[in-house]
Amino acid sequence: LGIFLGSLVGLMVGLSTSIFPVMRAISGPFLTFLSIVPPLTILPILFIALGVGETSKIALIFLGTVFVISRDLQLYIAHLPGEQITKALSLGARPASIPVRILLPQVMPRLLDTTRLTLGAAWLFLIAAEMISATDGLGYRIGLVRRYLAMDVIIPYVLWITFLGFVMDWFLRISVKSFFPWYETQR
């Protein structure tokens, strides 16, 4: 849920800061600053504000991914040829349709790629949050048996986490190839 919300909000912020120069001027440095803040440092604040339940873990993953995704999409859109927008407007496109008809189809494969790249960080945030304060989950179990150096228990958990991450990455990679075959050839 945290990575999904981070991708969705990141898409909206990345698009809006790229389209509107005023938003880019105001939010550009702020977005850069927020994307550099290590999310694990705000984990205690999230635990205090949201409790030690699932909400704080979702918020941590969201905060750890949304600014990176927003910034990446903003930079990607800035490098798209501006002539496309000029041509669309010259051919009679309404300015309000430019984000949906011109930019969004080009940004979606990049969004999936960026989400793929932030999956590793999202897993790190989840495991760290579960190790610190949880009563269940893979991170909690690893933290529990770590005290006893029970490698026979830790290694299967690490393999399970790796497998889940691989499946998520594979699904996103296949989605890009299936829905946006032109994106792979463009790179």
C-alpha atoms as a PDB file:
ATOM      1  CA  LEU A   1       0.000   0.000   0.000  1.00  0.00           C
ATOM      2  CA  GLY A   2       2.828   2.393   0.849  1.00  0.00           C
ATOM      3  CA  ILE A   3       4.601   1.861  -2.461  1.00  0.00           C
ATOM      4  CA  PHE A   4       1.318   2.136  -4.383  1.00  0.00           C
ATOM      5  CA  LEU A   5       0.414   5.414  -2.664  1.00  0.00           C
ATOM      6  CA  GLY A   6       3.967   6.682  -3.110  1.00  0.00           C
ATOM      7  CA  SER A   7       3.809   5.928  -6.840  1.00  0.00           C
ATOM      8  CA  LEU A   8       0.386   7.511  -7.256  1.00  0.00           C
ATOM      9  CA  VAL A   9       1.205  10.708  -5.370  1.00  0.00           C
ATOM     10  CA  GLY A  10       4.668  10.780  -6.923  1.00  0.00           C
ATOM     11  CA  LEU A  11       3.079  10.683 -10.370  1.00  0.00           C
ATOM     12  CA  MET A  12       0.728  13.541  -9.538  1.00  0.00           C
ATOM     13  CA  VAL A  13       3.457  15.677  -7.970  1.00  0.00           C
ATOM     14  CA  GLY A  14       5.948  14.902 -10.741  1.00  0.00           C
ATOM     15  CA  LEU A  15       3.431  15.800 -13.446  1.00  0.00           C
ATOM     16  CA  SER A  16       2.189  18.969 -11.779  1.00  0.00           C
ATOM     17  CA  THR A  17       5.652  20.300 -10.994  1.00  0.00           C
ATOM     18  CA  SER A  18       6.697  19.656 -14.581  1.00  0.00           C
ATOM     19  CA  ILE A  19       3.656  21.238 -16.190  1.00  0.00           C
ATOM     20  CA  PHE A  20       3.330  24.365 -14.069  1.00  0.00           C
ATOM     21  CA  PRO A  21       6.498  26.503 -13.917  1.00  0.00           C
ATOM     22  CA  VAL A  22       5.300  28.259 -10.760  1.00  0.00           C
ATOM     23  CA  MET A  23       4.926  24.935  -8.934  1.00  0.00           C
ATOM     24  CA  ARG A  24       8.332  23.838 -10.198  1.00  0.00           C
ATOM     25  CA  ALA A  25       9.936  27.032  -8.929  1.00  0.00           C
ATOM     26  CA  ILE A  26       8.286  26.750  -5.536  1.00  0.00           C
ATOM     27  CA  SER A  27       8.546  23.024  -4.973  1.00  0.00           C
ATOM     28  CA  GLY A  28      11.771  22.186  -6.839  1.00  0.00           C
ATOM     29  CA  PRO A  29      14.257  22.863  -4.026  1.00  0.00           C
ATOM     30  CA  PHE A  30      11.793  21.593  -1.423  1.00  0.00           C
ATOM     31  CA  LEU A  31      11.292  18.341  -3.343  1.00  0.00           C
ATOM     32  CA  THR A  32      15.043  17.902  -3.704  1.00  0.00           C
ATOM     33  CA  PHE A  33      15.516  18.444   0.026  1.00  0.00           C
ATOM     34  CA  LEU A  34      12.795  15.960   0.959  1.00  0.00           C
ATOM     35  CA  SER A  35      14.114  13.293  -1.400  1.00  0.00           C
ATOM     36  CA  ILE A  36      17.484  13.430   0.356  1.00  0.00           C
ATOM     37  CA  VAL A  37      16.156  13.053   3.936  1.00  0.00           C
ATOM     38  CA  PRO A  38      16.788   9.461   5.109  1.00  0.00           C
ATOM     39  CA  PRO A  39      13.318   8.056   5.888  1.00  0.00           C
ATOM     40  CA  LEU A  40      14.579   5.797   8.672  1.00  0.00           C
ATOM     41  CA  THR A  41      15.533   8.883  10.668  1.00  0.00           C
ATOM     42  CA  ILE A  42      11.889   9.926  10.901  1.00  0.00           C
ATOM     43  CA  LEU A  43      10.726   6.475  11.990  1.00  0.00           C
ATOM     44  CA  PRO A  44      10.585   7.421  15.705  1.00  0.00           C
ATOM     45  CA  ILE A  45       8.493  10.474  14.811  1.00  0.00           C
ATOM     46  CA  LEU A  46       6.101   8.270  12.827  1.00  0.00           C
ATOM     47  CA  PHE A  47       5.813   5.829  15.741  1.00  0.00           C
ATOM     48  CA  ILE A  48       4.949   8.695  18.084  1.00  0.00           C
ATOM     49  CA  ALA A  49       2.521  10.360  15.668  1.00  0.00           C
ATOM     50  CA  LEU A  50       0.848   7.283  14.161  1.00  0.00           C
ATOM     51  CA  GLY A  51       1.495   4.533  16.699  1.00  0.00           C
ATOM     52  CA  VAL A  52       3.452   1.348  16.222  1.00  0.00           C
ATOM     53  CA  GLY A  53       0.894  -0.361  14.009  1.00  0.00           C
ATOM     54  CA  GLU A  54       0.697  -0.811  10.276  1.00  0.00           C
ATOM     55  CA  THR A  55      -0.117   2.859   9.620  1.00  0.00           C
ATOM     56  CA  SER A  56       3.368   4.021  10.589  1.00  0.00           C
ATOM     57  CA  LYS A  57       4.969   1.352   8.376  1.00  0.00           C
ATOM     58  CA  ILE A  58       2.825   2.380   5.410  1.00  0.00           C
ATOM     59  CA  ALA A  59       3.669   6.033   6.079  1.00  0.00           C
ATOM     60  CA  LEU A  60       7.391   5.216   6.250  1.00  0.00           C
ATOM     61  CA  ILE A  61       7.320   3.388   2.911  1.00  0.00           C
ATOM     62  CA  PHE A  62       5.226   6.188   1.412  1.00  0.00           C
ATOM     63  CA  LEU A  63       7.599   8.917   2.632  1.00  0.00           C
ATOM     64  CA  GLY A  64      10.613   6.885   1.561  1.00  0.00           C
ATOM     65  CA  THR A  65       9.389   6.504  -2.013  1.00  0.00           C
ATOM     66  CA  VAL A  66       7.136   9.434  -2.914  1.00  0.00           C
ATOM     67  CA  PHE A  67       9.804  12.140  -3.074  1.00  0.00           C
ATOM     68  CA  VAL A  68      12.269  10.001  -5.020  1.00  0.00           C
ATOM     69  CA  ILE A  69       9.563   9.064  -7.533  1.00  0.00           C
ATOM     70  CA  SER A  70       8.340  12.676  -7.809  1.00  0.00           C
ATOM     71  CA  ARG A  71      11.811  14.000  -8.410  1.00  0.00           C
ATOM     72  CA  ASP A  72      12.662  11.312 -10.948  1.00  0.00           C
ATOM     73  CA  LEU A  73       9.471  11.911 -12.924  1.00  0.00           C
ATOM     74  CA  GLN A  74       9.982  15.665 -12.816  1.00  0.00           C
ATOM     75  CA  LEU A  75      13.477  15.268 -14.275  1.00  0.00           C
ATOM     76  CA  TYR A  76      12.248  12.756 -16.866  1.00  0.00           C
ATOM     77  CA  ILE A  77       9.458  15.041 -18.078  1.00  0.00           C
ATOM     78  CA  ALA A  78      11.897  17.956 -18.286  1.00  0.00           C
ATOM     79  CA  HIS A  79      13.914  15.964 -20.842  1.00  0.00           C
ATOM     80  CA  LEU A  80      10.943  15.119 -23.067  1.00  0.00           C
ATOM     81  CA  PRO A  81      10.908  17.068 -26.337  1.00  0.00           C
ATOM     82  CA  GLY A  82       8.910  20.273 -25.900  1.00  0.00           C
ATOM     83  CA  GLU A  83       8.007  20.180 -29.559  1.00  0.00           C
ATOM     84  CA  GLN A  84       5.446  17.484 -28.803  1.00  0.00           C
ATOM     85  CA  ILE A  85       3.389  19.893 -26.738  1.00  0.00           C
ATOM     86  CA  THR A  86       3.783  22.666 -29.299  1.00  0.00           C
ATOM     87  CA  LYS A  87       2.687  20.343 -32.114  1.00  0.00           C
ATOM     88  CA  ALA A  88      -0.296  19.076 -30.118  1.00  0.00           C
ATOM     89  CA  LEU A  89      -1.434  22.630 -29.383  1.00  0.00           C
ATOM     90  CA  SER A  90      -0.900  23.613 -33.021  1.00  0.00           C
ATOM     91  CA  LEU A  91      -3.061  20.705 -34.135  1.00  0.00           C
ATOM     92  CA  GLY A  92      -5.917  21.846 -31.898  1.00  0.00           C
ATOM     93  CA  ALA A  93      -5.371  20.015 -28.607  1.00  0.00           C
ATOM     94  CA  ARG A  94      -6.770  21.725 -25.565  1.00  0.00           C
ATOM     95  CA  PRO A  95      -4.125  22.715 -22.987  1.00  0.00           C
ATOM     96  CA  ALA A  96      -5.985  20.716 -20.324  1.00  0.00           C
ATOM     97  CA  SER A  97      -5.594  17.518 -22.372  1.00  0.00           C
ATOM     98  CA  ILE A  98      -1.798  17.780 -22.698  1.00  0.00           C
ATOM     99  CA  PRO A  99      -0.995  16.061 -19.370  1.00  0.00           C
ATOM    100  CA  VAL A 100      -3.337  13.134 -20.052  1.00  0.00           C
ATOM    101  CA  ARG A 101      -2.884  12.678 -23.794  1.00  0.00           C
ATOM    102  CA  ILE A 102       0.786  13.608 -24.294  1.00  0.00           C
ATOM    103  CA  LEU A 103       2.715  13.341 -21.020  1.00  0.00           C
ATOM    104  CA  LEU A 104       1.000  10.533 -19.107  1.00  0.00           C
ATOM    105  CA  PRO A 105       1.487   7.822 -21.775  1.00  0.00           C
ATOM    106  CA  GLN A 106       5.209   8.646 -21.900  1.00  0.00           C
ATOM    107  CA  VAL A 107       5.609   8.857 -18.131  1.00  0.00           C
ATOM    108  CA  MET A 108       3.825   5.627 -17.157  1.00  0.00           C
ATOM    109  CA  PRO A 109       6.640   3.232 -18.133  1.00  0.00           C
ATOM    110  CA  ARG A 110       9.141   5.452 -16.341  1.00  0.00           C
ATOM    111  CA  LEU A 111       6.880   5.412 -13.273  1.00  0.00           C
ATOM    112  CA  LEU A 112       6.880   1.607 -13.265  1.00  0.00           C
ATOM    113  CA  ASP A 113      10.661   1.544 -13.692  1.00  0.00           C
ATOM    114  CA  THR A 114      11.185   4.026 -10.869  1.00  0.00           C
ATOM    115  CA  THR A 115       8.803   2.062  -8.668  1.00  0.00           C
ATOM    116  CA  ARG A 116      10.878  -1.047  -9.429  1.00  0.00           C
ATOM    117  CA  LEU A 117      13.994   0.778  -8.304  1.00  0.00           C
ATOM    118  CA  THR A 118      12.411   1.967  -5.053  1.00  0.00           C
ATOM    119  CA  LEU A 119      11.204  -1.529  -4.122  1.00  0.00           C
ATOM    120  CA  GLY A 120      14.531  -2.352  -2.480  1.00  0.00           C
ATOM    121  CA  ALA A 121      14.340   0.720  -0.292  1.00  0.00           C
ATOM    122  CA  ALA A 122      10.698  -0.008   0.539  1.00  0.00           C
ATOM    123  CA  TRP A 123      11.644  -3.499   1.722  1.00  0.00           C
ATOM    124  CA  LEU A 124      14.431  -2.020   3.836  1.00  0.00           C
ATOM    125  CA  PHE A 125      12.012   0.413   5.459  1.00  0.00           C
ATOM    126  CA  LEU A 126       9.481  -2.328   6.170  1.00  0.00           C
ATOM    127  CA  ILE A 127      12.019  -4.730   7.685  1.00  0.00           C
ATOM    128  CA  ALA A 128      13.609  -1.988   9.798  1.00  0.00           C
ATOM    129  CA  ALA A 129      10.226  -0.816  11.102  1.00  0.00           C
ATOM    130  CA  GLU A 130       9.215  -4.382  11.943  1.00  0.00           C
ATOM    131  CA  MET A 131      12.528  -5.055  13.706  1.00  0.00           C
ATOM    132  CA  ILE A 132      12.134  -1.975  15.867  1.00  0.00           C
ATOM    133  CA  SER A 133       8.511  -2.230  16.867  1.00  0.00           C
ATOM    134  CA  ALA A 134       6.223  -5.021  15.739  1.00  0.00           C
ATOM    135  CA  THR A 135       4.643  -8.178  17.009  1.00  0.00           C
ATOM    136  CA  ASP A 136       4.577  -9.985  13.678  1.00  0.00           C
ATOM    137  CA  GLY A 137       6.091  -9.848  10.213  1.00  0.00           C
ATOM    138  CA  LEU A 138       9.304 -11.038   8.633  1.00  0.00           C
ATOM    139  CA  GLY A 139      11.398  -8.223  10.108  1.00  0.00           C
ATOM    140  CA  TYR A 140      10.057  -8.983  13.566  1.00  0.00           C
ATOM    141  CA  ARG A 141      10.926 -12.674  13.188  1.00  0.00           C
ATOM    142  CA  ILE A 142      14.418 -11.914  11.937  1.00  0.00           C
ATOM    143  CA  GLY A 143      14.975  -9.514  14.823  1.00  0.00           C
ATOM    144  CA  LEU A 144      13.689 -12.100  17.275  1.00  0.00           C
ATOM    145  CA  VAL A 145      15.980 -14.938  16.212  1.00  0.00           C
ATOM    146  CA  ARG A 146      18.940 -12.649  15.529  1.00  0.00           C
ATOM    147  CA  ARG A 147      19.675 -12.583  19.267  1.00  0.00           C
ATOM    148  CA  TYR A 148      20.300 -16.306  19.214  1.00  0.00           C
ATOM    149  CA  LEU A 149      22.241 -16.221  15.924  1.00  0.00           C
ATOM    150  CA  ALA A 150      19.863 -18.821  14.536  1.00  0.00           C
ATOM    151  CA  MET A 151      21.082 -18.732  10.959  1.00  0.00           C
ATOM    152  CA  ASP A 152      18.971 -21.752  10.081  1.00  0.00           C
ATOM    153  CA  VAL A 153      15.905 -19.597  10.714  1.00  0.00           C
ATOM    154  CA  ILE A 154      17.212 -16.258   9.439  1.00  0.00           C
ATOM    155  CA  ILE A 155      18.356 -17.504   6.025  1.00  0.00           C
ATOM    156  CA  PRO A 156      14.925 -18.869   4.969  1.00  0.00           C
ATOM    157  CA  TYR A 157      13.350 -15.528   5.956  1.00  0.00           C
ATOM    158  CA  VAL A 158      15.938 -13.653   3.906  1.00  0.00           C
ATOM    159  CA  LEU A 159      15.305 -15.988   0.968  1.00  0.00           C
ATOM    160  CA  TRP A 160      11.539 -15.468   1.321  1.00  0.00           C
ATOM    161  CA  ILE A 161      11.976 -11.670   1.326  1.00  0.00           C
ATOM    162  CA  THR A 162      14.252 -11.942  -1.702  1.00  0.00           C
ATOM    163  CA  PHE A 163      11.720 -14.112  -3.509  1.00  0.00           C
ATOM    164  CA  LEU A 164       8.878 -11.674  -2.808  1.00  0.00           C
ATOM    165  CA  GLY A 165      11.003  -8.747  -3.982  1.00  0.00           C
ATOM    166  CA  PHE A 166      11.967 -10.659  -7.124  1.00  0.00           C
ATOM    167  CA  VAL A 167       8.315 -11.432  -7.910  1.00  0.00           C
ATOM    168  CA  MET A 168       7.315  -7.784  -7.461  1.00  0.00           C
ATOM    169  CA  ASP A 169      10.213  -6.638  -9.636  1.00  0.00           C
ATOM    170  CA  TRP A 170       9.405  -9.254 -12.287  1.00  0.00           C
ATOM    171  CA  PHE A 171       5.739  -8.240 -12.334  1.00  0.00           C
ATOM    172  CA  LEU A 172       6.599  -4.560 -12.844  1.00  0.00           C
ATOM    173  CA  ARG A 173       9.205  -5.394 -15.514  1.00  0.00           C
ATOM    174  CA  ILE A 174       6.734  -7.600 -17.403  1.00  0.00           C
ATOM    175  CA  SER A 175       4.090  -4.868 -17.106  1.00  0.00           C
ATOM    176  CA  VAL A 176       6.419  -2.359 -18.757  1.00  0.00           C
ATOM    177  CA  LYS A 177       7.254  -4.791 -21.570  1.00  0.00           C
ATOM    178  CA  SER A 178       3.606  -5.761 -22.111  1.00  0.00           C
ATOM    179  CA  PHE A 179       1.910  -2.372 -21.935  1.00  0.00           C
ATOM    180  CA  PHE A 180       4.734  -0.169 -23.254  1.00  0.00           C
ATOM    181  CA  PRO A 181       6.840  -2.189 -25.716  1.00  0.00           C
ATOM    182  CA  TRP A 182       8.123   1.013 -27.326  1.00  0.00           C
ATOM    183  CA  TYR A 183       9.788   2.051 -24.053  1.00  0.00           C
ATOM    184  CA  GLU A 184      12.298  -0.815 -24.107  1.00  0.00           C
ATOM    185  CA  THR A 185      13.319  -0.110 -27.688  1.00  0.00           C
ATOM    186  CA  GLN A 186      13.578   3.615 -26.975  1.00  0.00           C
ATOM    187  CA  ARG A 187      16.163   3.022 -24.257  1.00  0.00           C
END
